[in-house]
mmCIF file of C-alpha atoms and ligand atoms in Angstrom:
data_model
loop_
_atom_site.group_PDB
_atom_site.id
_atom_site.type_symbol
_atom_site.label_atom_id
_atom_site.label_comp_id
_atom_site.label_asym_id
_atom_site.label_seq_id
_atom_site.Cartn_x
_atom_site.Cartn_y
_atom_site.Cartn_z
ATOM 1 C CA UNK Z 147 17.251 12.998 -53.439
ATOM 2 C CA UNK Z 148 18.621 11.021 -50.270
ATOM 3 C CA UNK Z 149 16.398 7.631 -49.551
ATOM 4 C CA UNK Z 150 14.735 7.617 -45.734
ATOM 5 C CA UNK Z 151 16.134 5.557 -43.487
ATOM 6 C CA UNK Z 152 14.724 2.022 -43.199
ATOM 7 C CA UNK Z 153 11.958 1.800 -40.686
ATOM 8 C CA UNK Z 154 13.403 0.576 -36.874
ATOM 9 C CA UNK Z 155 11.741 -2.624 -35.818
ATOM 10 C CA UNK Z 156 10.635 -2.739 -31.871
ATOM 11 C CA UNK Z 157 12.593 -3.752 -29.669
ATOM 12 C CA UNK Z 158 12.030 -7.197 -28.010
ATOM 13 C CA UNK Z 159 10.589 -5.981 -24.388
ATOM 14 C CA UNK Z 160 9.737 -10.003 -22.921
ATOM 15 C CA UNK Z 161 12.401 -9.500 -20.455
ATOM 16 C CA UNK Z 162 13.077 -8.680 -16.624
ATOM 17 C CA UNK Z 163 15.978 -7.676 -15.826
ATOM 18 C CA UNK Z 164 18.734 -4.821 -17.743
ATOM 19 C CA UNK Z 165 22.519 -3.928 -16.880
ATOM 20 C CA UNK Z 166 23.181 -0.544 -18.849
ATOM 21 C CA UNK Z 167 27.321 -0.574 -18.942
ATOM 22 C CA UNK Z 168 28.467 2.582 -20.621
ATOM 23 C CA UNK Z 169 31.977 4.513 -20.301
ATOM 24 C CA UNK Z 170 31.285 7.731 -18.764
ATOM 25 C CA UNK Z 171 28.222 9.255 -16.143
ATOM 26 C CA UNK Z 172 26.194 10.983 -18.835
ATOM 27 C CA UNK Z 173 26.282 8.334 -22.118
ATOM 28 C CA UNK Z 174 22.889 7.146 -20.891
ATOM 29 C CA UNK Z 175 21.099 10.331 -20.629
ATOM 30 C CA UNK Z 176 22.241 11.360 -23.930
ATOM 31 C CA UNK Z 177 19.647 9.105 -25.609
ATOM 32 C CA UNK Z 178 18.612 6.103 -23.828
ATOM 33 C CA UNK Z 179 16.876 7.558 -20.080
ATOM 34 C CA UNK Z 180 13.709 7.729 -21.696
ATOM 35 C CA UNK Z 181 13.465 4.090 -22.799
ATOM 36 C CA UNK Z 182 14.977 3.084 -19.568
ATOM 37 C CA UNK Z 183 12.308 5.035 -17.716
ATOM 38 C CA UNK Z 184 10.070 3.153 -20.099
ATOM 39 C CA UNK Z 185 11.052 -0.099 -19.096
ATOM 40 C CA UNK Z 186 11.546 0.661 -15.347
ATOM 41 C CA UNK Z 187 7.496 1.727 -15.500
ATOM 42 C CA UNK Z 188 6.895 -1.904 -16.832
ATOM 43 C CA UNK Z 189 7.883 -3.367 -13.556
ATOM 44 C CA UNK Z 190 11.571 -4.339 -15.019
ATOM 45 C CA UNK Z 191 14.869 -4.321 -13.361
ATOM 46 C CA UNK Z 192 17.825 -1.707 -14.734
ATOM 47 C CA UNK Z 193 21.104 -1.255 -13.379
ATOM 48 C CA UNK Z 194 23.332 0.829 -14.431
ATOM 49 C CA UNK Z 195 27.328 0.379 -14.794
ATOM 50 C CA UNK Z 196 29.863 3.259 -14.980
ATOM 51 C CA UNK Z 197 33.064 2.007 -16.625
ATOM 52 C CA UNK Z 198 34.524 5.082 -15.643
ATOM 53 C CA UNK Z 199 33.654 8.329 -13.196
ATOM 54 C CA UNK Z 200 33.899 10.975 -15.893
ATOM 55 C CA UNK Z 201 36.882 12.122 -13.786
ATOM 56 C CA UNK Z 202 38.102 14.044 -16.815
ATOM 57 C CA UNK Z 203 35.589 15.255 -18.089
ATOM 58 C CA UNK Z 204 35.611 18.828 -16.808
ATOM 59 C CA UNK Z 205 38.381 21.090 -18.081
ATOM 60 C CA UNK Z 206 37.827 23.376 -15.487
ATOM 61 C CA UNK Z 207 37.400 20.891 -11.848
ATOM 62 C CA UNK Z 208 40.221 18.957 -10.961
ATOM 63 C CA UNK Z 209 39.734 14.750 -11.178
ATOM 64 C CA UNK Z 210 39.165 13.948 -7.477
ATOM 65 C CA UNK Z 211 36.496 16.177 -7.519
ATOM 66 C CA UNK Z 212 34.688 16.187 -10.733
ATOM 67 C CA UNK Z 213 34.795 12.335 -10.080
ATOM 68 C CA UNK Z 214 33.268 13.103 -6.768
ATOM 69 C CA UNK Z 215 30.211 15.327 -8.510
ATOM 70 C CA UNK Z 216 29.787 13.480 -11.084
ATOM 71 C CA UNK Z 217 29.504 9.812 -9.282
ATOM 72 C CA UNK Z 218 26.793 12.364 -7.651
ATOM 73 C CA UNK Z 219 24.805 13.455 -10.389
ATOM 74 C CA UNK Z 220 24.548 10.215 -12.290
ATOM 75 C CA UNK Z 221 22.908 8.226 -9.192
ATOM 76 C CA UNK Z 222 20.863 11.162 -8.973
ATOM 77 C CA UNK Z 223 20.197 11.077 -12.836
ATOM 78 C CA UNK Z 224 19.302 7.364 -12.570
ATOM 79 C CA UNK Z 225 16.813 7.679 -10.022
ATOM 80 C CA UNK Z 226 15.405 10.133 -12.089
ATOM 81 C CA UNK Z 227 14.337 6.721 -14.278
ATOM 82 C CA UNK Z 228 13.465 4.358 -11.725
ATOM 83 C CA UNK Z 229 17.086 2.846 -11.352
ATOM 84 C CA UNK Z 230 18.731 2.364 -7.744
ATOM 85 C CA UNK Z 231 21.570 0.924 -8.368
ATOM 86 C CA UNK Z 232 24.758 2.445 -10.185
ATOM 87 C CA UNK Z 233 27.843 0.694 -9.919
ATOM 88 C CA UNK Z 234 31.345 2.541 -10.318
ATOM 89 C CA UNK Z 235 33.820 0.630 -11.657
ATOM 90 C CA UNK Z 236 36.903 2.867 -11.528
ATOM 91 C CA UNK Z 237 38.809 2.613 -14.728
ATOM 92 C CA UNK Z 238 40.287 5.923 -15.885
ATOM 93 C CA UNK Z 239 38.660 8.035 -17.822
ATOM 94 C CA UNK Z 240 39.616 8.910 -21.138
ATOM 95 C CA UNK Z 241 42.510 6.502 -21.871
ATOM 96 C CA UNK Z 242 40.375 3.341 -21.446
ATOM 97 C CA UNK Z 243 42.232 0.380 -23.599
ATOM 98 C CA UNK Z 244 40.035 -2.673 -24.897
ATOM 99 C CA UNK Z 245 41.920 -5.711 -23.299
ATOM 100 C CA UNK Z 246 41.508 -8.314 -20.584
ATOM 101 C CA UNK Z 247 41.107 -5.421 -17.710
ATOM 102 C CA UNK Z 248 38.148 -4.271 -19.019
ATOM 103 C CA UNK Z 249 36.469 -7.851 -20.240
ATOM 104 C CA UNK Z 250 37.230 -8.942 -16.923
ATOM 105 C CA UNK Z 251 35.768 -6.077 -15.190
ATOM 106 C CA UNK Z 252 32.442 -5.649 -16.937
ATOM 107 C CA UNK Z 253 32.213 -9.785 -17.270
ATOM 108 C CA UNK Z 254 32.081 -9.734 -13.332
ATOM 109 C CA UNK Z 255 29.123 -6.997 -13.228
ATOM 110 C CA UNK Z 256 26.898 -9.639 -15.775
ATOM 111 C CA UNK Z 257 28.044 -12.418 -13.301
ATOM 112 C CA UNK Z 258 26.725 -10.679 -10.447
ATOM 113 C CA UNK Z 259 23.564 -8.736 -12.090
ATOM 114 C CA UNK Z 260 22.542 -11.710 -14.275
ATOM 115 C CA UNK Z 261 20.559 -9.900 -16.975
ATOM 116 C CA UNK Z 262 18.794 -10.769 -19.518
ATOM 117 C CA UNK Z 263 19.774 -7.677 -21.489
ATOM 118 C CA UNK Z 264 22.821 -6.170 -21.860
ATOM 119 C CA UNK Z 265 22.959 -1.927 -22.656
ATOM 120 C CA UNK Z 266 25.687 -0.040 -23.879
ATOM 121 C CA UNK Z 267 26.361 2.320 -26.573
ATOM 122 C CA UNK Z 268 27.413 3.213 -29.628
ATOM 123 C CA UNK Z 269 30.753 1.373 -30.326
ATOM 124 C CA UNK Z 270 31.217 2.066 -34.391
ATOM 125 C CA UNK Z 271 33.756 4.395 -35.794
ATOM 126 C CA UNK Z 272 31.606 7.550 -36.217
ATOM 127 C CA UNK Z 273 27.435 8.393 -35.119
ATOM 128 C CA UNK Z 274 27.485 8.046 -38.804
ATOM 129 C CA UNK Z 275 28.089 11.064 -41.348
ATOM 130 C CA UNK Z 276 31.654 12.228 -40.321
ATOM 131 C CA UNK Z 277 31.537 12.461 -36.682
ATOM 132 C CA UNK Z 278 34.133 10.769 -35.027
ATOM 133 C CA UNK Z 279 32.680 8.264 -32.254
ATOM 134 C CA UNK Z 280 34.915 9.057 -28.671
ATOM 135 C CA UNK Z 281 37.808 6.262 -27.597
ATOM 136 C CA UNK Z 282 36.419 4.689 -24.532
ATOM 137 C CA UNK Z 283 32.929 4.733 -25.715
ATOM 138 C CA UNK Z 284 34.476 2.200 -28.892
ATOM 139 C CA UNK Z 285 36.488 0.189 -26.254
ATOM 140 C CA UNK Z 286 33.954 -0.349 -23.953
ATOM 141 C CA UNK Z 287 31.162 -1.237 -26.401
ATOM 142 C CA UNK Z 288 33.526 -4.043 -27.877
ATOM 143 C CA UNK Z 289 34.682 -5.234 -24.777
ATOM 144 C CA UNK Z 290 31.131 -5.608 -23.534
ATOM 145 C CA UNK Z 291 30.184 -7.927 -26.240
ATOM 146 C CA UNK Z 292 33.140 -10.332 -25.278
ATOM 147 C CA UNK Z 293 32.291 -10.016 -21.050
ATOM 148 C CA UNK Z 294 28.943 -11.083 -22.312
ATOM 149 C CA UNK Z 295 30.417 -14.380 -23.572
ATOM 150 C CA UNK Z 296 33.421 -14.102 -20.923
ATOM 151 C CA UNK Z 297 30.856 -14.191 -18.216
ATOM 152 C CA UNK Z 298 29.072 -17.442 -19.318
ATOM 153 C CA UNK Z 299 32.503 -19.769 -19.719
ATOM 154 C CA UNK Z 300 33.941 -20.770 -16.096
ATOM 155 C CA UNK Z 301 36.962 -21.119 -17.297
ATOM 156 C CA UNK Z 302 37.729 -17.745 -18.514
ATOM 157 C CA UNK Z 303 38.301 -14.964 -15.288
ATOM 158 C CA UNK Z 304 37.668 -18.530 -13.333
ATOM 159 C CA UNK Z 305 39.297 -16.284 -10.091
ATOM 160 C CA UNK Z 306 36.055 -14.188 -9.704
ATOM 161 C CA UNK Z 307 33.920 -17.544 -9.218
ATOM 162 C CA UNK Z 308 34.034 -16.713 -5.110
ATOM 163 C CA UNK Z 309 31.897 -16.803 -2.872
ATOM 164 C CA UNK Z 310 28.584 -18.012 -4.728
ATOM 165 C CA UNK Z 311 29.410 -16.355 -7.846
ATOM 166 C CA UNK Z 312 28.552 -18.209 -10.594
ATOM 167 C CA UNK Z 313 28.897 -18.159 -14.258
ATOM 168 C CA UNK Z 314 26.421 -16.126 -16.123
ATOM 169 C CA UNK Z 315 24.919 -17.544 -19.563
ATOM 170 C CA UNK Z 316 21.702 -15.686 -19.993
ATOM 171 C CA UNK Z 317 22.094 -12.449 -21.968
ATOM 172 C CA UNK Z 318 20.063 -12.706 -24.992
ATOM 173 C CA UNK Z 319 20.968 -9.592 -26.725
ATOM 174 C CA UNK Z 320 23.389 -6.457 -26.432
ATOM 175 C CA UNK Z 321 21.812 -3.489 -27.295
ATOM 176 C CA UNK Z 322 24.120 -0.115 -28.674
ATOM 177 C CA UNK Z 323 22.133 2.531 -28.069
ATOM 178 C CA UNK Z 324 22.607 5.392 -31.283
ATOM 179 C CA UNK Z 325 24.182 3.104 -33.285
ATOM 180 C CA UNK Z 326 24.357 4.330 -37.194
ATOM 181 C CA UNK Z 327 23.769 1.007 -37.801
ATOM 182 C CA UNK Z 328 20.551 0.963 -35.476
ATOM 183 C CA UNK Z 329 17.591 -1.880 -36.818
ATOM 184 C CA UNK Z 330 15.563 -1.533 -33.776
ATOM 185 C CA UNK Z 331 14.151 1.439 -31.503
ATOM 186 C CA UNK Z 332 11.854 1.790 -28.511
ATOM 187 C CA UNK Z 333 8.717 4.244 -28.270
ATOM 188 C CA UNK Z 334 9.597 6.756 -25.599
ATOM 189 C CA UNK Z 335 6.766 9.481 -26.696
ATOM 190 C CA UNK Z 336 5.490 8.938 -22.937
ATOM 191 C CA UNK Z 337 8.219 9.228 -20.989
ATOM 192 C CA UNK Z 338 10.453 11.384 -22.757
ATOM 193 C CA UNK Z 339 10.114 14.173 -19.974
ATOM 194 C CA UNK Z 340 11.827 11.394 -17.685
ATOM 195 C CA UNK Z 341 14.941 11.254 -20.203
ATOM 196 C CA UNK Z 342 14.686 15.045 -20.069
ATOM 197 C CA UNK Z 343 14.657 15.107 -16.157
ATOM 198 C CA UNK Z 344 18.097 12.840 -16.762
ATOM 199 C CA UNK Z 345 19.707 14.634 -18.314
ATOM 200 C CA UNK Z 346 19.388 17.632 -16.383
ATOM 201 C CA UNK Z 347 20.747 16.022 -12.877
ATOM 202 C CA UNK Z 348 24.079 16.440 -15.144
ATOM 203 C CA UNK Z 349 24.170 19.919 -14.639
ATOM 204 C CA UNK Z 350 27.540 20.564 -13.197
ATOM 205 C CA UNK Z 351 28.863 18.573 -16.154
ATOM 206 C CA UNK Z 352 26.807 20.272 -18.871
ATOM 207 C CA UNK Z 353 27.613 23.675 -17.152
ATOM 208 C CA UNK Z 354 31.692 22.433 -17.588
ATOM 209 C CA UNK Z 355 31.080 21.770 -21.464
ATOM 210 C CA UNK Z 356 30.916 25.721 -21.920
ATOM 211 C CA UNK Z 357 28.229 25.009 -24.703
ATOM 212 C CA UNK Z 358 26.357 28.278 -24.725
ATOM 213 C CA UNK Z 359 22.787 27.882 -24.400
ATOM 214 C CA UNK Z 360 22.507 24.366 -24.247
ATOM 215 C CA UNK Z 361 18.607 23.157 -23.996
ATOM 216 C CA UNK Z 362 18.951 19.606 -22.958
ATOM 217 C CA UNK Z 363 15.068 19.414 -24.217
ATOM 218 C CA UNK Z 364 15.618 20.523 -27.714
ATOM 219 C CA UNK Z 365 19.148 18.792 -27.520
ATOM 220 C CA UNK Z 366 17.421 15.403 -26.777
ATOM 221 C CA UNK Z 367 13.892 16.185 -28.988
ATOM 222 C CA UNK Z 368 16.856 16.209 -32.345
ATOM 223 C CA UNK Z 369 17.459 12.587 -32.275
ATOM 224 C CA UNK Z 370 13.926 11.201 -30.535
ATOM 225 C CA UNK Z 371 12.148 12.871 -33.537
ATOM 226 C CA UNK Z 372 14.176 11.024 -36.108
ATOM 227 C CA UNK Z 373 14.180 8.068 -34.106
ATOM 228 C CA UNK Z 374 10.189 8.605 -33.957
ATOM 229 C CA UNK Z 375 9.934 8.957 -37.471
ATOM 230 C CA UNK Z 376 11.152 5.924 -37.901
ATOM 231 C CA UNK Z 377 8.631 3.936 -36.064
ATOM 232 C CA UNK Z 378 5.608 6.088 -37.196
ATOM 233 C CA UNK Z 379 5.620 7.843 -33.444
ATOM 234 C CA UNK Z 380 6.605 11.124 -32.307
ATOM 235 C CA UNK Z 381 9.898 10.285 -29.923
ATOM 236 C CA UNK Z 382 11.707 7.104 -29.889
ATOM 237 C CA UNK Z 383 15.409 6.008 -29.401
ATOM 238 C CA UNK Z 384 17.023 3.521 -31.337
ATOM 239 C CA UNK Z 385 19.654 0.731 -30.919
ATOM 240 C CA UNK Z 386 21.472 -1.848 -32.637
ATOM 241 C CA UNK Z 387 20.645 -5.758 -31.702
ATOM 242 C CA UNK Z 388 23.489 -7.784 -31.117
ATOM 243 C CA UNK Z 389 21.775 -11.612 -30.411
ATOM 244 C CA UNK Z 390 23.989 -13.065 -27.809
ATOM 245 C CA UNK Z 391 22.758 -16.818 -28.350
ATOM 246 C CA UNK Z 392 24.277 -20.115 -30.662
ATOM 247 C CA UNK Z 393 22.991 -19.592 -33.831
ATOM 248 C CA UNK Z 394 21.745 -16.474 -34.255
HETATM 249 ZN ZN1 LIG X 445 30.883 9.288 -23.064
#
């Protein structure tokens, strides 16, 4: 007999403004569009921050344009949950390294969004069991922990303090949205059509997967359930809390 996994704690929502910073157009939707929707009906500020255009993410459409049709579909797909901004940063997709490229890159997004929250997604090994978690997706989680700090010291990537920019301190928390090691999770039993609705704007990617009779609604109702069960509700999403602060 397996245990259940521990009940998630909620997530700490006394906050205004969210950057969500994820590799590839389409991370977010797979799991965290519904909270987002969530938050954005709360009156809160998300932006969202493509490492990456997803250029290679289509076997079958070349990079130029699958990068065009994708940068498409995932401002389309955030406005689906109440975000208006999406910010392409450009990196190439698929052989993204953790260095000093990427800190400095996503440490100048925090500078200039100044949240209080910072979003990303699962950065361990595997989605636990014995699935392999994707390259970029474990670079860019790691390297968004450090921009978090990087963005706060004006000493380190001093060259981007131009023009009014200013160091950025603030970020309480990270949060890694489908973490195995999730403690945390967010009631999204009200707007998990939204997330839904997300995910669907992908549809030229999710039409390039070849998956045969993919149902982004079932698809999506898998993890919110277990999520849900977890907090005692019927959907939820969950994430792992990174506290950002001295002495935490
Ligand atoms: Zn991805």
């Amino acid at each position: 007999m397996s245990t259940p996994p521990p009940p998630l704690e909620p997530l700490d929502e006394s906050w205004d403004r969210a950057l969500c910073v994820v590799a590839h157009p389409d991370d977010l939707e797979f799991g965290s569009a519904a909270a987002v929707a969530r938050w954005t009906g709360q009156g809160k500020t998300v932006a969202y921050c493509m490492v990456t255009s997803g250029e290679a993410g289509i076997d079958g459409m070349a990079p130029a344009e699958s990068r065009r049709v994708r940068e498409a579909e995932q401002v389309a797909s955030a406005a689906v949950v109440g975000v208006p901004e999406v910010t392409f940063l450009g990196l190439p997709d698929g052989v993204l390294e953790y260095g000093l490229t990427l800190r400095a890159a996503i440490a100048h997004e925090v500078r200039r969004f100044r949240p209080d929250i910072v979003v990303t997604g699962n950065f361990r090994e595997t989605w636990g069991g014995r699935s392999l978690n994707q390259a970029d997706h474990v670079a860019v989680g790691r390297a968004v922990v450090d921009a978090v700090r990087d963005a706060g010291n004006r000493w380190i990537f001093a060259d981007q303090l131009v023009d009014g920019l200013e160091p950025w301190g603030g970020v309480r928390e990270v949060w890694a949205a489908g973490s195995p090691e999730s403690t945390h999770g967010v009631d999204t039993t009200a707007t998990f059509d939204a997330g839904v609705a997300s995910l669907e704007a992908h549809r030229a990617y999710i039409d390039g997967l070849g998956w045969e009779h993919f149902d982004p609604r079932e698809f999506l109702e898998g993890f919110a359930r277990a999520a849900g069960q977890r907090m005692a509700v019927p959907f939820a999403a969950s994430f792992e809390v990174f506290p950002m602060g001295f002495g935490d």
